[in-house]
Each structure stands twice: as C-alpha cells, then as structure tokens.
C-alpha cells in the first residue's frame, strides 16, 4: 500500500519560514492535499492539488513537489500557525486514500 | 458559508451498532460527493467511506467494508454513517467531509464537520 512519511515535529521561530515535507514514492505523479488541524478542532484544508489555496487561506502558505517529496512552506510563521499538518493523496494504483502521519509545527 | 453539523456518536459496546449523521448547508449538497474520515489513536487520519453525489455509488475502506454503510438524503442535505459490529479499534473521532470536486469524488476534503467521538468499550 502507498505510504506518506512526514517528520513528527518541526520548530521554527515566529517570522521565519517553516518547511514541512511529505515523502512518497513517485509523489510527483500524485495530487497532494494539505490540512491544518489545531487542538480540539477539525482539520482545515490549506492547500489542494499540490499548491492551490482554498478561499481564505493566506498567501503565506504555498506548496511544491519534487521527486519523492511534496513540501508545504509557510512564510513569516505566526504563533497562530501552530498546529498539526497532514498531507494526503488518493493513490489511483491502489485505489486508496492515504494520509501522512502528520507534523506538529511549533512556533517558538 | 459551508457548514457541516454532525450528530450521533457516544459510547457503545463491542458488537453493537451506532449511527452518525451530518447535515450540510451553504452549498448545493446534491452535486458533491460526501465522505467520512476518522481520527484514531489521537492523531492518525483514516478515510472511511464515500458516497457519490446522487447516492448511487459507495466505497469503503477495507477495515470497515461489510460493517459500515454510508447513505445520503439529498432532500434533507444529510449524510449518514451506519456502523455495525463495532470493534474496539473503531474508537476515534469521526468527521464528515465534503469532496472538493462537484459531480465526482476526487478524494480531497475541502470542508469538515466538527467531529463525533465514538468509543467502543465494554
């Protein structure tokens, strides 16, 4: 089955840039979606189709892919960006929807 | 503004049944696929089921196939998840979620309900 690998945690100082990675075999051929989840809340989509932002998501959030890695970049990190971030794809080969294990972003 | 309001959930004994419901508003419910996604072990997200916009097609995760049934009523903007033969490892928070693509389901989730806790325990 398809597997997405995310680092468990990332720490960044407020105002700096956070880079969150999502590794998967040949992920370049997949459409990658990203979700933000704050404690006690439901997930919120922050990027879809690799790099598109839903309405209301700040331009500070951007996405890219290269090789076996998709990346969510958050510029000028704010304390309010602290959350768990999950990547997700639908793998057509296995007909499975797969989520990464999530990365906890801490702004300190 | 899209809203997905869930009801149901609770504590249930292994082998028993439970039904979750999700009422949608703020968009044309009848043209979007709807999903159920659960969060287990405190953090891991797992897709559970999808139903097509008109209700004619349903797909399930292997872990719930044959035990769970997704359904919808487009006249009431509601999607349900009927869970039977519940097991301890079904414990988690269950979310309904709207597919991001109309007239199809592309397995991206652009809006989520608030979540319903399901605890399977004797």
PDB file of C-alpha atoms in Angstrom:
ATOM      1  CA  UNK A   1       0.000   0.000   0.000  1.00  0.00           C
ATOM      2  CA  UNK A   2       1.052   3.581  -0.586  1.00  0.00           C
ATOM      3  CA  UNK A   3       2.778   5.302   2.322  1.00  0.00           C
ATOM      4  CA  UNK A   4       3.264   9.009   3.058  1.00  0.00           C
ATOM      5  CA  UNK A   5       6.012   9.917   5.508  1.00  0.00           C
ATOM      6  CA  UNK A   6       6.071  13.165   7.487  1.00  0.00           C
ATOM      7  CA  UNK A   7       8.505  14.219  10.230  1.00  0.00           C
ATOM      8  CA  UNK A   8       6.709  14.159  13.609  1.00  0.00           C
ATOM      9  CA  UNK A   9       7.636  17.713  14.524  1.00  0.00           C
ATOM     10  CA  UNK A  10       9.102  20.932  13.208  1.00  0.00           C
ATOM     11  CA  UNK A  11      10.009  24.003  15.230  1.00  0.00           C
ATOM     12  CA  UNK A  12      10.535  27.478  13.816  1.00  0.00           C
ATOM     13  CA  UNK A  13      10.832  30.958  15.249  1.00  0.00           C
ATOM     14  CA  UNK A  14       7.957  33.339  14.589  1.00  0.00           C
ATOM     15  CA  UNK A  15       8.577  35.401  11.497  1.00  0.00           C
ATOM     16  CA  UNK A  16      10.733  32.720   9.908  1.00  0.00           C
ATOM     17  CA  UNK A  17       9.909  30.163   7.236  1.00  0.00           C
ATOM     18  CA  UNK A  18       8.647  26.660   8.032  1.00  0.00           C
ATOM     19  CA  UNK A  19       9.232  23.832   5.580  1.00  0.00           C
ATOM     20  CA  UNK A  20       7.086  20.731   6.100  1.00  0.00           C
ATOM     21  CA  UNK A  21       7.825  17.698   3.967  1.00  0.00           C
ATOM     22  CA  UNK A  22       5.751  14.729   2.856  1.00  0.00           C
ATOM     23  CA  UNK A  23       7.563  11.800   1.290  1.00  0.00           C
ATOM     24  CA  UNK A  24       6.007   9.232  -1.003  1.00  0.00           C
ATOM     25  CA  UNK A  25       7.107   7.021  -3.855  1.00  0.00           C
ATOM     26  CA  UNK A  26       6.829   8.978  -7.095  1.00  0.00           C
ATOM     27  CA  UNK A  27       4.671  11.588  -5.356  1.00  0.00           C
ATOM     28  CA  UNK A  28       5.246  13.849  -8.352  1.00  0.00           C
ATOM     29  CA  UNK A  29       2.558  11.848 -10.148  1.00  0.00           C
ATOM     30  CA  UNK A  30       0.020  12.401  -7.346  1.00  0.00           C
ATOM     31  CA  UNK A  31      -2.162  15.333  -6.416  1.00  0.00           C
ATOM     32  CA  UNK A  32      -1.210  16.271  -2.875  1.00  0.00           C
ATOM     33  CA  UNK A  33      -3.536  17.987  -0.429  1.00  0.00           C
ATOM     34  CA  UNK A  34      -2.595  19.535   2.920  1.00  0.00           C
ATOM     35  CA  UNK A  35      -4.663  20.024   6.060  1.00  0.00           C
ATOM     36  CA  UNK A  36      -4.092  22.033   9.214  1.00  0.00           C
ATOM     37  CA  UNK A  37      -5.530  20.793  12.495  1.00  0.00           C
ATOM     38  CA  UNK A  38      -5.426  22.829  15.683  1.00  0.00           C
ATOM     39  CA  UNK A  39      -6.022  21.161  19.069  1.00  0.00           C
ATOM     40  CA  UNK A  40      -9.620  20.165  19.586  1.00  0.00           C
ATOM     41  CA  UNK A  41     -10.678  21.271  16.113  1.00  0.00           C
ATOM     42  CA  UNK A  42     -11.484  19.601  12.834  1.00  0.00           C
ATOM     43  CA  UNK A  43      -8.907  19.653  10.037  1.00  0.00           C
ATOM     44  CA  UNK A  44      -8.949  22.570   7.605  1.00  0.00           C
ATOM     45  CA  UNK A  45      -7.727  22.310   4.036  1.00  0.00           C
ATOM     46  CA  UNK A  46      -4.859  24.735   3.446  1.00  0.00           C
ATOM     47  CA  UNK A  47      -3.669  23.524   0.015  1.00  0.00           C
ATOM     48  CA  UNK A  48      -5.142  21.293  -2.680  1.00  0.00           C
ATOM     49  CA  UNK A  49      -3.739  19.887  -5.900  1.00  0.00           C
ATOM     50  CA  UNK A  50      -0.181  20.458  -4.674  1.00  0.00           C
ATOM     51  CA  UNK A  51      -0.203  24.242  -4.458  1.00  0.00           C
ATOM     52  CA  UNK A  52      -3.670  25.754  -4.834  1.00  0.00           C
ATOM     53  CA  UNK A  53      -5.055  27.690  -1.867  1.00  0.00           C
ATOM     54  CA  UNK A  54      -8.709  27.480  -0.865  1.00  0.00           C
ATOM     55  CA  UNK A  55     -10.519  30.720  -0.278  1.00  0.00           C
ATOM     56  CA  UNK A  56      -9.404  32.381   2.950  1.00  0.00           C
ATOM     57  CA  UNK A  57      -6.007  30.719   3.204  1.00  0.00           C
ATOM     58  CA  UNK A  58      -3.206  33.317   3.376  1.00  0.00           C
ATOM     59  CA  UNK A  59      -0.643  33.604   0.605  1.00  0.00           C
ATOM     60  CA  UNK A  60       1.988  32.737   3.211  1.00  0.00           C
ATOM     61  CA  UNK A  61       1.029  29.089   2.595  1.00  0.00           C
ATOM     62  CA  UNK A  62       2.493  27.555  -0.561  1.00  0.00           C
ATOM     63  CA  UNK A  63       3.213  24.103  -1.908  1.00  0.00           C
ATOM     64  CA  UNK A  64       5.595  22.344  -4.248  1.00  0.00           C
ATOM     65  CA  UNK A  65       6.735  18.885  -5.289  1.00  0.00           C
ATOM     66  CA  UNK A  66       9.994  17.386  -6.474  1.00  0.00           C
ATOM     67  CA  UNK A  67      10.855  13.742  -6.953  1.00  0.00           C
ATOM     68  CA  UNK A  68       9.522  11.786  -3.998  1.00  0.00           C
ATOM     69  CA  UNK A  69       8.809  14.791  -1.769  1.00  0.00           C
ATOM     70  CA  UNK A  70       5.980  17.284  -1.511  1.00  0.00           C
ATOM     71  CA  UNK A  71       6.560  20.407   0.557  1.00  0.00           C
ATOM     72  CA  UNK A  72       4.299  22.813   2.400  1.00  0.00           C
ATOM     73  CA  UNK A  73       6.039  26.126   3.009  1.00  0.00           C
ATOM     74  CA  UNK A  74       4.745  28.646   5.497  1.00  0.00           C
ATOM     75  CA  UNK A  75       6.365  32.075   5.237  1.00  0.00           C
ATOM     76  CA  UNK A  76       6.504  34.546   8.121  1.00  0.00           C
ATOM     77  CA  UNK A  77       5.248  31.950  10.584  1.00  0.00           C
ATOM     78  CA  UNK A  78       2.857  33.216  13.212  1.00  0.00           C
ATOM     79  CA  UNK A  79       2.080  31.743  16.612  1.00  0.00           C
ATOM     80  CA  UNK A  80      -1.418  31.092  15.275  1.00  0.00           C
ATOM     81  CA  UNK A  81       0.048  28.688  12.696  1.00  0.00           C
ATOM     82  CA  UNK A  82       0.924  26.209  15.442  1.00  0.00           C
ATOM     83  CA  UNK A  83      -0.939  23.043  14.554  1.00  0.00           C
ATOM     84  CA  UNK A  84      -0.662  19.544  13.162  1.00  0.00           C
ATOM     85  CA  UNK A  85      -0.287  19.433   9.383  1.00  0.00           C
ATOM     86  CA  UNK A  86      -1.277  16.382   7.353  1.00  0.00           C
ATOM     87  CA  UNK A  87      -0.579  15.606   3.708  1.00  0.00           C
ATOM     88  CA  UNK A  88      -2.957  13.365   1.748  1.00  0.00           C
ATOM     89  CA  UNK A  89      -3.215  11.769  -1.682  1.00  0.00           C
ATOM     90  CA  UNK A  90      -5.527   9.437  -3.495  1.00  0.00           C
ATOM     91  CA  UNK A  91      -3.374   6.697  -4.960  1.00  0.00           C
ATOM     92  CA  UNK A  92      -5.027   5.531  -8.171  1.00  0.00           C
ATOM     93  CA  UNK A  93      -2.813   2.480  -8.483  1.00  0.00           C
ATOM     94  CA  UNK A  94      -4.053   1.016  -5.226  1.00  0.00           C
ATOM     95  CA  UNK A  95      -7.364   2.912  -5.154  1.00  0.00           C
ATOM     96  CA  UNK A  96      -6.597   4.113  -1.657  1.00  0.00           C
ATOM     97  CA  UNK A  97      -6.831   7.442   0.092  1.00  0.00           C
ATOM     98  CA  UNK A  98      -3.725   7.884   2.195  1.00  0.00           C
ATOM     99  CA  UNK A  99      -2.834  10.402   4.889  1.00  0.00           C
ATOM    100  CA  UNK A 100       0.615  11.103   6.217  1.00  0.00           C
ATOM    101  CA  UNK A 101       1.171  10.696   9.939  1.00  0.00           C
ATOM    102  CA  UNK A 102       1.220  14.447  10.467  1.00  0.00           C
ATOM    103  CA  UNK A 103       3.795  17.044  11.509  1.00  0.00           C
ATOM    104  CA  UNK A 104       3.337  19.164  14.620  1.00  0.00           C
ATOM    105  CA  UNK A 105       4.506  22.709  13.920  1.00  0.00           C
ATOM    106  CA  UNK A 106       5.705  24.674  16.917  1.00  0.00           C
ATOM    107  CA  UNK A 107       6.491  28.389  16.745  1.00  0.00           C
ATOM    108  CA  UNK A 108       8.985  29.270  19.453  1.00  0.00           C
TER     109      UNK A 108
ATOM    110  CA  UNK B   1     -20.662  29.667   4.043  1.00  0.00           C
ATOM    111  CA  UNK B   2     -20.341  25.895   4.181  1.00  0.00           C
ATOM    112  CA  UNK B   3     -21.420  24.206   7.386  1.00  0.00           C
ATOM    113  CA  UNK B   4     -21.394  20.516   8.243  1.00  0.00           C
ATOM    114  CA  UNK B   5     -23.086  19.772  11.557  1.00  0.00           C
ATOM    115  CA  UNK B   6     -22.733  16.301  12.955  1.00  0.00           C
ATOM    116  CA  UNK B   7     -24.799  14.351  15.460  1.00  0.00           C
ATOM    117  CA  UNK B   8     -24.632  10.902  16.925  1.00  0.00           C
ATOM    118  CA  UNK B   9     -21.666   9.210  18.480  1.00  0.00           C
ATOM    119  CA  UNK B  10     -21.124   8.075  22.031  1.00  0.00           C
ATOM    120  CA  UNK B  11     -20.052   5.004  23.947  1.00  0.00           C
ATOM    121  CA  UNK B  12     -21.117   1.608  22.635  1.00  0.00           C
ATOM    122  CA  UNK B  13     -20.266  -1.975  23.484  1.00  0.00           C
ATOM    123  CA  UNK B  14     -18.313  -4.137  21.054  1.00  0.00           C
ATOM    124  CA  UNK B  15     -20.572  -5.796  18.513  1.00  0.00           C
ATOM    125  CA  UNK B  16     -23.285  -3.149  18.798  1.00  0.00           C
ATOM    126  CA  UNK B  17     -24.359  -0.517  16.296  1.00  0.00           C
ATOM    127  CA  UNK B  18     -24.289   3.270  16.091  1.00  0.00           C
ATOM    128  CA  UNK B  19     -25.424   5.837  13.548  1.00  0.00           C
ATOM    129  CA  UNK B  20     -23.779   9.146  12.748  1.00  0.00           C
ATOM    130  CA  UNK B  21     -25.483  11.950  10.846  1.00  0.00           C
ATOM    131  CA  UNK B  22     -24.209  15.102   9.157  1.00  0.00           C
ATOM    132  CA  UNK B  23     -26.417  17.967   7.995  1.00  0.00           C
ATOM    133  CA  UNK B  24     -24.969  20.229   5.338  1.00  0.00           C
ATOM    134  CA  UNK B  25     -25.732  23.843   4.475  1.00  0.00           C
ATOM    135  CA  UNK B  26     -24.250  26.672   2.470  1.00  0.00           C
ATOM    136  CA  UNK B  27     -23.683  24.791  -0.778  1.00  0.00           C
ATOM    137  CA  UNK B  28     -25.543  22.654  -3.305  1.00  0.00           C
ATOM    138  CA  UNK B  29     -25.343  19.382  -1.407  1.00  0.00           C
ATOM    139  CA  UNK B  30     -26.823  17.353  -4.261  1.00  0.00           C
ATOM    140  CA  UNK B  31     -23.816  17.775  -6.563  1.00  0.00           C
ATOM    141  CA  UNK B  32     -20.983  16.827  -4.199  1.00  0.00           C
ATOM    142  CA  UNK B  33     -19.677  13.509  -3.012  1.00  0.00           C
ATOM    143  CA  UNK B  34     -19.503  13.163   0.750  1.00  0.00           C
ATOM    144  CA  UNK B  35     -17.009  11.264   2.871  1.00  0.00           C
ATOM    145  CA  UNK B  36     -16.484  10.021   6.367  1.00  0.00           C
ATOM    146  CA  UNK B  37     -12.953  10.230   7.783  1.00  0.00           C
ATOM    147  CA  UNK B  38     -11.932   9.119  11.247  1.00  0.00           C
ATOM    148  CA  UNK B  39      -9.073  10.056  13.529  1.00  0.00           C
ATOM    149  CA  UNK B  40      -7.755   7.258  15.648  1.00  0.00           C
ATOM    150  CA  UNK B  41      -5.073   6.873  18.272  1.00  0.00           C
ATOM    151  CA  UNK B  42      -5.330  10.575  18.904  1.00  0.00           C
ATOM    152  CA  UNK B  43      -3.794  11.686  15.650  1.00  0.00           C
ATOM    153  CA  UNK B  44      -3.847   9.277  12.670  1.00  0.00           C
ATOM    154  CA  UNK B  45      -6.392  10.159   9.993  1.00  0.00           C
ATOM    155  CA  UNK B  46      -8.097   7.319   8.148  1.00  0.00           C
ATOM    156  CA  UNK B  47     -10.563   7.609   5.294  1.00  0.00           C
ATOM    157  CA  UNK B  48     -13.666   5.500   5.956  1.00  0.00           C
ATOM    158  CA  UNK B  49     -16.217   5.824   3.155  1.00  0.00           C
ATOM    159  CA  UNK B  50     -17.518   7.932   0.273  1.00  0.00           C
ATOM    160  CA  UNK B  51     -20.897   8.257  -1.407  1.00  0.00           C
ATOM    161  CA  UNK B  52     -21.397   9.796  -4.817  1.00  0.00           C
ATOM    162  CA  UNK B  53     -23.382  12.982  -5.275  1.00  0.00           C
ATOM    163  CA  UNK B  54     -26.528  11.186  -6.406  1.00  0.00           C
ATOM    164  CA  UNK B  55     -26.079   8.321  -3.958  1.00  0.00           C
ATOM    165  CA  UNK B  56     -25.653   5.561  -6.495  1.00  0.00           C
ATOM    166  CA  UNK B  57     -22.060   4.644  -5.658  1.00  0.00           C
ATOM    167  CA  UNK B  58     -20.417   3.880  -2.316  1.00  0.00           C
ATOM    168  CA  UNK B  59     -16.890   2.852  -1.479  1.00  0.00           C
ATOM    169  CA  UNK B  60     -15.392   1.775   1.805  1.00  0.00           C
ATOM    170  CA  UNK B  61     -12.049   1.273   3.469  1.00  0.00           C
ATOM    171  CA  UNK B  62     -11.146  -2.396   3.803  1.00  0.00           C
ATOM    172  CA  UNK B  63     -11.233  -2.042   7.589  1.00  0.00           C
ATOM    173  CA  UNK B  64     -14.965  -1.225   7.610  1.00  0.00           C
ATOM    174  CA  UNK B  65     -16.205  -2.993   4.461  1.00  0.00           C
ATOM    175  CA  UNK B  66     -19.257  -5.083   5.263  1.00  0.00           C
ATOM    176  CA  UNK B  67     -19.813  -3.446   8.655  1.00  0.00           C
ATOM    177  CA  UNK B  68     -20.403   0.226   7.848  1.00  0.00           C
ATOM    178  CA  UNK B  69     -22.941   1.728   5.439  1.00  0.00           C
ATOM    179  CA  UNK B  70     -22.892   5.277   4.116  1.00  0.00           C
ATOM    180  CA  UNK B  71     -26.114   6.811   2.816  1.00  0.00           C
ATOM    181  CA  UNK B  72     -27.490  10.220   1.941  1.00  0.00           C
ATOM    182  CA  UNK B  73     -30.777  12.038   1.613  1.00  0.00           C
ATOM    183  CA  UNK B  74     -30.418  14.925  -0.812  1.00  0.00           C
ATOM    184  CA  UNK B  75     -33.873  16.236   0.083  1.00  0.00           C
ATOM    185  CA  UNK B  76     -32.621  16.781   3.648  1.00  0.00           C
ATOM    186  CA  UNK B  77     -28.984  17.664   2.861  1.00  0.00           C
ATOM    187  CA  UNK B  78     -27.938  14.851   5.117  1.00  0.00           C
ATOM    188  CA  UNK B  79     -25.373  12.058   5.008  1.00  0.00           C
ATOM    189  CA  UNK B  80     -25.333   9.152   7.444  1.00  0.00           C
ATOM    190  CA  UNK B  81     -22.873   6.510   8.558  1.00  0.00           C
ATOM    191  CA  UNK B  82     -24.444   3.363   9.959  1.00  0.00           C
ATOM    192  CA  UNK B  83     -21.842   1.432  11.920  1.00  0.00           C
ATOM    193  CA  UNK B  84     -22.487  -2.189  12.865  1.00  0.00           C
ATOM    194  CA  UNK B  85     -20.459  -4.933  14.525  1.00  0.00           C
ATOM    195  CA  UNK B  86     -18.346  -2.261  16.132  1.00  0.00           C
ATOM    196  CA  UNK B  87     -14.901  -3.194  17.381  1.00  0.00           C
ATOM    197  CA  UNK B  88     -12.593  -1.554  19.886  1.00  0.00           C
ATOM    198  CA  UNK B  89     -10.302  -0.393  17.108  1.00  0.00           C
ATOM    199  CA  UNK B  90     -13.182   1.601  15.606  1.00  0.00           C
ATOM    200  CA  UNK B  91     -12.773   4.023  18.514  1.00  0.00           C
ATOM    201  CA  UNK B  92     -11.977   7.524  17.381  1.00  0.00           C
ATOM    202  CA  UNK B  93     -13.348  10.852  16.220  1.00  0.00           C
ATOM    203  CA  UNK B  94     -15.439  10.605  13.076  1.00  0.00           C
ATOM    204  CA  UNK B  95     -15.697  13.512  10.649  1.00  0.00           C
ATOM    205  CA  UNK B  96     -17.985  14.011   7.706  1.00  0.00           C
ATOM    206  CA  UNK B  97     -16.246  15.846   4.893  1.00  0.00           C
ATOM    207  CA  UNK B  98     -17.275  17.391   1.611  1.00  0.00           C
ATOM    208  CA  UNK B  99     -15.427  16.419  -1.534  1.00  0.00           C
ATOM    209  CA  UNK B 100     -13.714  19.292  -3.277  1.00  0.00           C
ATOM    210  CA  UNK B 101     -14.989  18.416  -6.752  1.00  0.00           C
ATOM    211  CA  UNK B 102     -18.554  18.638  -7.971  1.00  0.00           C
ATOM    212  CA  UNK B 103     -20.257  15.756  -9.821  1.00  0.00           C
ATOM    213  CA  UNK B 104     -17.385  13.468  -8.888  1.00  0.00           C
ATOM    214  CA  UNK B 105     -15.253  12.482  -5.927  1.00  0.00           C
ATOM    215  CA  UNK B 106     -11.579  13.195  -6.131  1.00  0.00           C
ATOM    216  CA  UNK B 107     -10.831  12.379  -2.519  1.00  0.00           C
ATOM    217  CA  UNK B 108      -9.909  15.865  -1.380  1.00  0.00           C
ATOM    218  CA  UNK B 109     -11.768  17.189   1.620  1.00  0.00           C
ATOM    219  CA  UNK B 110     -12.422  20.920   1.473  1.00  0.00           C
ATOM    220  CA  UNK B 111     -14.796  21.210   4.432  1.00  0.00           C
ATOM    221  CA  UNK B 112     -15.165  19.101   7.540  1.00  0.00           C
ATOM    222  CA  UNK B 113     -17.780  18.631  10.223  1.00  0.00           C
ATOM    223  CA  UNK B 114     -16.957  19.284  13.848  1.00  0.00           C
ATOM    224  CA  UNK B 115     -16.363  15.614  14.634  1.00  0.00           C
ATOM    225  CA  UNK B 116     -18.187  12.956  16.655  1.00  0.00           C
ATOM    226  CA  UNK B 117     -16.478  10.846  19.300  1.00  0.00           C
ATOM    227  CA  UNK B 118     -17.155   7.133  19.025  1.00  0.00           C
ATOM    228  CA  UNK B 119     -15.886   4.952  21.835  1.00  0.00           C
ATOM    229  CA  UNK B 120     -16.252   1.200  21.616  1.00  0.00           C
ATOM    230  CA  UNK B 121     -15.813  -0.294  25.051  1.00  0.00           C
ATOM    231  CA  UNK B 122     -17.420  -2.857  27.299  1.00  0.00           C
TER     232      UNK B 122
END
